[in-house]
Amino acid sequence: MKLKTNITKMVGEVAVPGDKSISHRSIMLGVMAHGTTVINNFLLAEDCLETVILFKTLGAEIEVDSETATVTIKGGGLQSLTQPNEDLYVGNSGTTMRLGLGVLSGVPFMTRFKGDDSLTKRPMERVMAPLREMMAITFAENGGDTPPIIMLGTSRLRGRTHKMTIASAQVKSAILLAGLSATGETVVEELEKTRNHTEQMIRQFGGELTVSGKTIRLMGPQVLTGTTVVVPGDISSAAYFIAAGILIKDSELTLPNVGLNPTRTGILDVLKTMGAQYDIKNKTDGPEPRGTISVTTSELKGTTIEGEIIPTLIDELPIIALLATQAKGKTIIKDASELKVKETNRIDLTAQELNKMGAKVTPTEDGLIIEGPTPLKGAHVSSHGDHRLGMMLAIAALLVKEGDVELENVDSIRVSYPSFIEDLSNLIEGK
Ligand code: S3P
């Protein structure tokens, strides 16, 4: 697809769709709970629909109203699920597979999880090892780390203490979801604090757990009760428009109803350090705060991003790299080796694709070094099937003054934001 280039002004408002992490979890907890769960502003994108399909295949009663982005679940608890007579194909969605393995570790039947080419290369032992300690039988068919994965769950799951060796919300969540069906105490000691939507939502569904620093404790088994979930806008999707508003001359963008859970807002802290001008209004309180973000064109300076902030902006690092190409001085990103095992190797491919456009980005073992500012030029680039690379490159194209930008594999954006290109065009045309 030929992308829009050479944009001088972006003014307007865009309501980004619902949060991907919260949408996945609301389906899983709604199925585990007893009674009706209604999910408003559900993310109707491929990834979250994979979670819906998976649980429907297991017999769950889930109704999706695409017109209103509302999902209704008639939850009957895990006991109401039945062994499927087909494989569980989850497409590109690592969250569906990892959290789904956690949920199904507590159900006494066998399932076989499969994914697309990208997911078939992603590590799963990080989830299987703790679930095995809790007495589930689970292994990769190839004897290694990657899908297809067999899960033989059990009604005799045992609570255990897990000391995490990587910072991963998906692994933590798989363990906690398993812990809800296990007998005894499940403890997760995090390496770094990661997004805490699972903890917040277990409470919202009437479950109990305690959080003290980086340690989470949950006594099982627990019975959850259906509830109403209102999903906030996804800050990881908002990040692309925030970047556009900052980087494009004479811009002013407003993003209402964006989720501002502090375990997700690292990008806002980094932008402040880099000198970006933004403002947050109408902020609500509560476990999943939300607010309206407004951004205006800003001059940026380079910075160093490392340590405990990394998990709070892990999905934003490609777009932060683009912001850094336009900042004065050097930006160093460290402690982010997890980027290598995302939908693609985001360290290598962020550098490779931005460099095709004239940026100076050096990949390192655990991050990136970016020299700025560099003008960007037309090039033939690719998302490599990675939605976040695709969206970052579409924003990069807007800055190009000379030449065309052709983006290969634009369809991958559908994984998390099907109307992204349309929403972006509307802002450019001032609709
Ligand atoms: C997610 C956690 C992160 C993130 C992913 C969604 C989640 O993955 O990159 O997009 O919903 O828990 P890891 O836990 O593997 O870091």
Coordinates of C-alpha atoms and ligand atoms in Angstrom, one line a residue:
M1 CA 0.0 0.0 0.0
K2 CA 1.2 3.5 -0.8
L3 CA 1.2 5.5 2.4
K4 CA 0.4 9.2 2.8
T5 CA 3.5 11.4 3.1
N6 CA 4.6 15.0 3.6
I7 CA 1.8 16.0 6.0
T8 CA 2.1 19.4 7.5
K9 CA -0.7 19.6 9.9
M10 CA -2.9 17.2 11.9
V11 CA -5.8 18.6 13.9
G12 CA -8.7 16.8 15.4
E13 CA -10.0 14.1 17.7
V14 CA -9.8 10.3 17.6
A15 CA -11.3 7.8 20.0
V16 CA -9.0 4.8 19.8
P17 CA -10.6 1.3 20.2
G18 CA -10.7 -0.7 23.4
D19 CA -7.6 -2.0 25.2
K20 CA -6.4 -5.3 23.8
S21 CA -5.1 -6.7 27.1
I22 CA -8.2 -5.8 29.0
S23 CA -10.5 -7.2 26.2
H24 CA -8.7 -10.6 26.2
R25 CA -8.9 -10.9 30.0
S26 CA -12.6 -9.8 30.1
I27 CA -13.5 -12.8 27.9
M28 CA -11.5 -15.3 29.9
L29 CA -12.7 -14.1 33.3
G30 CA -16.3 -13.8 32.0
V31 CA -16.1 -17.5 30.9
M32 CA -14.6 -18.6 34.2
A33 CA -17.2 -16.7 36.2
H34 CA -20.8 -17.7 37.0
G35 CA -23.6 -15.4 35.7
T36 CA -23.7 -12.8 33.0
T37 CA -20.8 -10.6 32.0
V38 CA -21.3 -7.6 29.7
I39 CA -18.2 -6.1 28.1
N40 CA -18.6 -2.6 26.6
N41 CA -16.1 -1.1 24.1
F42 CA -14.6 -4.5 23.5
L43 CA -11.8 -4.5 21.0
L44 CA -13.2 -6.0 17.8
A45 CA -9.8 -6.8 16.3
E46 CA -8.4 -10.2 15.1
D47 CA -6.4 -10.9 18.3
C48 CA -9.3 -10.5 20.7
L49 CA -11.7 -12.3 18.4
E50 CA -9.3 -15.3 18.5
T51 CA -10.0 -15.4 22.3
V52 CA -13.7 -15.3 21.6
I53 CA -13.4 -18.1 19.0
L54 CA -11.3 -20.3 21.3
F55 CA -13.8 -20.2 24.2
K56 CA -16.8 -20.7 21.8
T57 CA -15.0 -23.8 20.5
L58 CA -14.9 -25.0 24.1
G59 CA -18.7 -24.5 24.4
A60 CA -18.9 -21.1 26.1
E61 CA -21.9 -18.9 25.4
I62 CA -20.5 -15.7 24.0
E63 CA -22.4 -13.2 21.9
V64 CA -20.6 -10.4 20.0
D65 CA -22.5 -7.4 18.9
S66 CA -20.2 -5.8 16.3
E67 CA -22.4 -2.7 15.9
T68 CA -22.0 -1.6 19.5
A69 CA -18.7 -3.3 20.4
T70 CA -20.5 -5.2 23.2
V71 CA -19.9 -8.7 24.2
T72 CA -22.3 -10.7 26.4
I73 CA -21.1 -13.9 28.1
K74 CA -23.4 -16.4 30.0
G75 CA -20.7 -17.7 32.3
G76 CA -21.1 -21.2 33.7
G77 CA -17.6 -21.5 35.2
L78 CA -14.8 -23.7 33.9
Q79 CA -16.9 -26.9 34.6
S80 CA -19.2 -25.9 31.8
L81 CA -16.5 -26.1 29.1
T82 CA -16.3 -29.3 27.0
Q83 CA -13.3 -30.9 25.3
P84 CA -13.2 -29.7 21.7
N85 CA -12.9 -32.1 18.8
E86 CA -10.6 -29.8 16.9
D87 CA -7.3 -27.9 17.5
L88 CA -7.4 -24.5 19.1
Y89 CA -6.1 -22.2 16.4
V90 CA -5.3 -18.7 17.9
G91 CA -3.8 -16.9 14.9
N92 CA -1.2 -14.3 15.8
S93 CA -2.3 -13.9 19.4
G94 CA 0.3 -14.7 22.0
T95 CA -2.0 -13.4 24.7
T96 CA -4.7 -15.9 23.7
M97 CA -2.3 -18.8 23.7
R98 CA -0.4 -18.0 26.9
L99 CA -3.3 -16.9 29.1
G100 CA -5.5 -19.6 27.5
L101 CA -3.0 -22.3 28.6
G102 CA -3.3 -20.9 32.1
V103 CA -7.1 -21.1 32.1
L104 CA -7.2 -24.6 30.6
S105 CA -4.6 -26.0 33.0
G106 CA -7.5 -26.2 35.5
V107 CA -9.9 -28.2 33.2
P108 CA -9.5 -32.0 33.0
F109 CA -9.3 -32.5 29.3
M110 CA -6.8 -32.3 26.5
T111 CA -6.4 -29.4 24.0
R112 CA -3.9 -28.7 21.2
F113 CA -3.0 -25.0 20.7
K114 CA -1.7 -23.8 17.3
G115 CA -0.9 -20.4 15.9
D116 CA 0.2 -18.6 12.7
D117 CA 3.8 -18.6 11.4
S118 CA 4.8 -15.8 13.8
L119 CA 3.3 -17.4 16.9
T120 CA 4.8 -20.8 15.9
K121 CA 8.2 -19.2 16.5
R122 CA 7.4 -17.7 19.9
P123 CA 8.5 -19.1 23.3
M124 CA 5.9 -21.0 25.4
E125 CA 8.1 -22.8 27.9
R126 CA 8.0 -19.7 30.1
V127 CA 4.3 -20.5 30.6
M128 CA 4.4 -24.2 30.4
A129 CA 7.1 -24.7 33.1
P130 CA 5.1 -23.0 36.0
L131 CA 1.9 -24.7 34.9
R132 CA 3.7 -28.1 35.1
E133 CA 4.8 -27.2 38.6
M134 CA 1.1 -26.7 39.4
M135 CA 0.5 -30.3 38.1
A136 CA -0.8 -29.6 34.6
I137 CA 0.7 -31.8 31.8
T138 CA 1.8 -29.6 29.0
F139 CA 4.5 -29.7 26.4
A140 CA 5.5 -28.5 22.9
E141 CA 4.9 -31.2 20.3
N142 CA 8.4 -30.6 18.9
G143 CA 9.9 -31.2 22.3
G144 CA 11.1 -27.6 22.5
D145 CA 9.7 -24.2 23.3
T146 CA 7.3 -23.4 20.5
P147 CA 3.8 -24.3 19.3
P148 CA 1.9 -26.5 18.7
I149 CA 1.3 -27.0 22.4
I150 CA -0.5 -29.8 24.2
M151 CA -2.3 -29.0 27.4
L152 CA -3.8 -31.7 29.6
G153 CA -5.4 -29.9 32.4
T154 CA -6.4 -31.3 35.8
S155 CA -9.0 -30.6 38.5
R156 CA -6.2 -31.2 41.0
L157 CA -4.1 -28.2 40.2
R158 CA -1.9 -27.1 43.1
G159 CA -0.9 -23.6 44.2
R160 CA 2.9 -23.0 44.0
T161 CA 5.3 -20.1 44.5
H162 CA 6.8 -18.8 41.3
K163 CA 9.9 -16.6 41.1
M164 CA 9.8 -14.9 37.7
T165 CA 13.0 -14.7 35.7
I166 CA 11.6 -12.5 33.0
A167 CA 9.3 -9.4 33.2
S168 CA 6.2 -10.8 31.6
A169 CA 2.5 -9.9 32.3
Q170 CA 1.5 -12.8 30.1
V171 CA 3.3 -15.4 32.2
K172 CA 2.2 -13.8 35.5
S173 CA -1.4 -13.8 34.2
A174 CA -1.3 -17.4 33.1
I175 CA -0.2 -18.4 36.5
L176 CA -2.8 -16.3 38.3
L177 CA -5.6 -17.6 36.1
A178 CA -4.4 -21.2 36.8
G179 CA -4.2 -20.2 40.5
L180 CA -8.0 -19.5 40.5
S181 CA -8.6 -23.2 39.9
A182 CA -5.8 -24.5 42.1
T183 CA -5.9 -25.7 45.7
G184 CA -3.8 -23.7 48.1
E185 CA -1.8 -20.5 47.6
T186 CA -0.4 -19.4 44.3
V187 CA 2.4 -16.8 44.7
V188 CA 4.0 -14.8 41.9
E189 CA 7.2 -12.8 42.7
E190 CA 7.7 -10.5 39.7
L191 CA 11.1 -9.5 38.4
E192 CA 9.8 -6.1 37.5
K193 CA 6.2 -4.8 37.8
T194 CA 4.3 -5.5 34.7
R195 CA 0.7 -4.5 33.5
N196 CA -1.7 -5.5 36.3
H197 CA -5.0 -5.8 34.5
T198 CA -5.4 -9.5 35.5
E199 CA -5.1 -8.6 39.2
Q200 CA -7.5 -5.7 38.9
M201 CA -10.0 -7.7 36.9
I202 CA -9.9 -10.8 39.2
R203 CA -11.0 -8.4 42.0
Q204 CA -13.7 -6.9 39.7
F205 CA -15.1 -10.4 39.2
G206 CA -15.3 -10.8 43.0
G207 CA -12.1 -12.7 43.4
E208 CA -9.5 -12.0 46.1
L209 CA -5.7 -11.5 45.9
T210 CA -3.1 -9.4 47.7
V211 CA -0.4 -7.4 46.1
S212 CA 2.6 -6.3 48.1
G213 CA 5.4 -4.7 46.1
K214 CA 6.2 -7.2 43.3
T215 CA 4.6 -10.1 45.1
I216 CA 1.0 -11.3 44.3
R217 CA -0.7 -13.9 46.5
L218 CA -4.0 -15.7 45.6
M219 CA -5.7 -18.5 47.5
G220 CA -7.6 -21.0 45.4
P221 CA -9.9 -22.3 44.4
Q222 CA -12.1 -19.2 43.9
V223 CA -15.6 -18.7 42.4
L224 CA -16.0 -15.6 40.3
T225 CA -19.2 -13.7 39.5
G226 CA -20.1 -12.1 36.2
T227 CA -19.9 -8.4 36.0
T228 CA -20.0 -5.4 33.7
V229 CA -16.6 -4.3 32.2
V230 CA -16.2 -1.0 30.4
V231 CA -12.9 -1.3 28.4
P232 CA -10.9 1.9 28.2
G233 CA -9.2 3.0 24.9
D234 CA -5.9 1.3 24.3
I235 CA -2.9 3.6 25.2
S236 CA -0.8 1.3 22.9
S237 CA -3.0 2.3 20.0
A238 CA -3.2 6.0 21.1
A239 CA 0.7 6.1 21.1
Y240 CA 0.7 6.3 17.3
F241 CA -1.5 9.4 17.2
I242 CA 0.4 10.9 20.2
A243 CA 3.6 10.5 18.1
A244 CA 2.0 12.0 15.0
G245 CA 0.7 15.0 17.0
I246 CA 4.2 15.7 18.4
L247 CA 6.2 15.2 15.2
I248 CA 4.0 16.9 12.6
K249 CA 4.2 20.7 12.4
D250 CA 1.2 22.7 13.6
S251 CA -0.6 19.7 15.0
E252 CA -3.2 19.5 17.8
L253 CA -4.7 16.1 18.5
T254 CA -7.2 15.0 21.2
L255 CA -7.6 11.4 22.3
P256 CA -10.6 10.9 24.6
N257 CA -11.1 7.9 27.0
V258 CA -7.6 6.5 26.9
G259 CA -6.6 3.9 29.6
L260 CA -4.1 5.4 32.0
N261 CA -3.2 2.5 34.2
P262 CA 0.2 3.4 35.6
T263 CA 1.6 0.0 34.6
R264 CA 1.0 1.1 31.0
T265 CA 1.9 4.8 30.8
G266 CA 5.7 4.6 30.6
I267 CA 5.5 6.3 27.2
L268 CA 4.0 9.4 28.7
D269 CA 6.8 9.6 31.3
V270 CA 9.5 9.2 28.6
L271 CA 7.8 11.8 26.4
K272 CA 7.9 14.3 29.3
T273 CA 11.6 13.7 29.7
M274 CA 12.1 14.2 25.9
G275 CA 10.3 17.5 26.1
A276 CA 6.9 16.7 24.5
Q277 CA 4.0 18.9 25.3
Y278 CA 0.8 17.1 26.2
D279 CA -2.0 17.5 28.7
I280 CA -4.3 15.0 30.4
K281 CA -7.9 16.1 31.3
N282 CA -11.1 14.4 32.7
K283 CA -9.0 11.8 34.5
T284 CA -11.1 9.2 36.4
D285 CA -10.0 7.3 39.5
G286 CA -10.3 3.6 40.0
P287 CA -8.3 0.5 39.1
E288 CA -8.3 1.3 35.4
P289 CA -8.2 5.1 35.2
R290 CA -8.8 6.8 31.9
G291 CA -8.6 10.4 30.6
T292 CA -8.4 12.6 27.6
I293 CA -4.9 13.2 26.2
S294 CA -4.1 16.3 24.1
V295 CA -0.8 16.7 22.3
T296 CA 0.7 19.5 20.3
T297 CA 3.8 19.7 18.1
S298 CA 6.9 19.6 20.2
E299 CA 10.7 19.8 20.0
L300 CA 12.2 16.6 21.4
K301 CA 15.6 15.7 22.9
G302 CA 17.2 12.3 23.2
T303 CA 17.1 10.3 26.4
T304 CA 18.0 6.9 28.0
I305 CA 15.2 4.4 28.6
E306 CA 16.1 1.4 30.8
G307 CA 15.3 -0.7 33.8
E308 CA 11.9 -0.9 35.5
I309 CA 10.1 1.5 33.1
I310 CA 10.6 -1.0 30.2
P311 CA 7.7 -3.3 30.9
T312 CA 5.4 -0.2 31.2
L313 CA 6.1 0.8 27.6
I314 CA 7.2 -2.5 26.0
D315 CA 4.8 -2.4 23.1
E316 CA 5.5 1.3 22.5
L317 CA 9.2 0.9 21.8
P318 CA 9.0 0.9 18.0
I319 CA 7.0 4.2 18.0
I320 CA 9.4 5.6 20.6
A321 CA 12.2 4.7 18.3
L322 CA 10.6 6.7 15.6
L323 CA 10.1 9.7 18.0
A324 CA 13.8 9.4 18.8
T325 CA 14.8 9.7 15.1
Q326 CA 13.4 13.2 15.3
A327 CA 14.8 14.1 18.7
K328 CA 18.0 16.1 19.1
G329 CA 20.8 13.9 20.3
K330 CA 21.2 10.2 21.2
T331 CA 18.4 8.0 22.6
I332 CA 19.5 4.7 24.2
I333 CA 17.0 1.9 24.9
K334 CA 18.4 -0.9 27.1
D335 CA 17.0 -3.9 29.1
A336 CA 14.5 -4.6 26.3
S337 CA 15.7 -8.0 25.0
E338 CA 12.1 -9.2 25.3
L339 CA 11.5 -7.2 22.1
K340 CA 13.3 -10.0 20.2
V341 CA 10.5 -12.4 21.0
K342 CA 7.4 -10.3 20.2
E343 CA 5.3 -10.8 17.0
T344 CA 8.7 -10.2 15.2
N345 CA 12.2 -9.4 16.4
R346 CA 11.3 -5.8 17.0
I347 CA 14.9 -4.8 17.8
D348 CA 16.3 -5.8 14.4
L349 CA 13.2 -4.9 12.3
T350 CA 12.6 -1.5 13.9
A351 CA 16.2 -0.6 13.1
Q352 CA 16.1 -2.2 9.6
E353 CA 12.9 -0.5 8.4
L354 CA 13.6 2.9 9.9
N355 CA 17.1 2.8 8.4
K356 CA 15.7 2.2 4.9
M357 CA 14.0 5.6 5.4
G358 CA 17.3 7.3 6.3
A359 CA 17.2 7.0 10.1
K360 CA 20.3 6.2 12.1
V361 CA 19.2 3.3 14.4
T362 CA 21.6 0.7 15.7
P363 CA 20.3 -2.5 17.1
T364 CA 22.0 -3.8 20.3
E365 CA 21.7 -7.1 22.3
D366 CA 19.0 -5.6 24.5
G367 CA 17.7 -2.5 22.7
L368 CA 18.4 0.3 20.2
I369 CA 20.6 3.3 19.9
I370 CA 19.1 6.1 17.9
E371 CA 20.8 9.3 16.6
G372 CA 18.7 12.3 15.8
P373 CA 17.4 14.3 14.3
T374 CA 17.4 12.7 10.8
P375 CA 15.1 13.6 7.9
L376 CA 13.2 10.6 6.6
K377 CA 12.9 9.7 2.9
G378 CA 10.7 7.6 0.8
A379 CA 11.4 3.8 0.8
H380 CA 9.8 0.4 0.3
V381 CA 9.2 -0.9 3.8
S382 CA 7.4 -3.8 5.4
S383 CA 5.5 -4.6 8.6
H384 CA 6.9 -8.1 8.3
G385 CA 3.4 -9.2 9.5
D386 CA 3.8 -7.2 12.8
H387 CA 0.9 -4.8 13.5
R388 CA 3.0 -2.4 15.7
L389 CA 5.7 -2.1 13.0
G390 CA 3.0 -1.4 10.4
M391 CA 1.4 1.4 12.4
M392 CA 4.8 2.9 13.3
L393 CA 5.8 3.0 9.6
A394 CA 2.5 4.6 8.7
I395 CA 3.3 7.5 11.1
A396 CA 7.0 7.6 9.9
A397 CA 5.7 8.0 6.3
L398 CA 3.7 11.2 7.3
L399 CA 7.1 12.9 8.0
V400 CA 8.7 12.0 4.6
K401 CA 9.2 15.1 2.4
E402 CA 10.7 13.5 -0.7
G403 CA 9.8 10.2 -2.4
D404 CA 7.0 7.7 -1.8
V405 CA 6.6 5.2 1.0
E406 CA 5.2 1.8 0.0
L407 CA 4.2 -0.4 3.0
E408 CA 4.1 -4.1 2.4
N409 CA 1.8 -6.3 4.5
V410 CA -0.4 -3.5 5.8
D411 CA -3.2 -6.0 6.7
S412 CA -1.3 -7.1 9.8
I413 CA -2.6 -3.9 11.5
R414 CA -6.0 -5.6 11.8
V415 CA -4.6 -7.7 14.7
S416 CA -5.1 -4.8 17.1
Y417 CA -6.6 -1.8 15.2
P418 CA -8.6 -2.6 12.1
S419 CA -9.7 1.0 11.4
F420 CA -6.2 2.5 12.0
I421 CA -5.5 3.7 8.4
E422 CA -9.0 5.1 8.1
D423 CA -8.8 7.0 11.4
L424 CA -5.4 8.4 10.4
S425 CA -6.7 9.5 7.0
N426 CA -9.7 11.2 8.7
L427 CA -7.3 13.3 10.8
I428 CA -5.2 14.2 7.8
E429 CA -8.2 15.3 5.9
G430 CA -9.6 17.2 9.0
K431 CA -12.8 15.2 9.1
Ligands
S3P1 C1 0.5 -8.4 27.2 C2 1.8 -8.4 27.8 C3 3.0 -8.1 27.0 C4 2.7 -7.3 25.7 C5 1.6 -8.0 25.0 C6 0.3 -8.0 25.8 C7 -0.6 -8.8 28.0 O1 3.7 -9.3 26.7 O2 3.9 -7.2 24.9 O3 1.3 -7.2 23.8 O4 -1.8 -8.6 27.6 O5 -0.4 -9.4 29.1 P1 4.7 -10.0 27.7 O6 4.0 -10.4 28.9 O7 5.1 -11.3 26.9 O8 5.8 -9.1 27.9

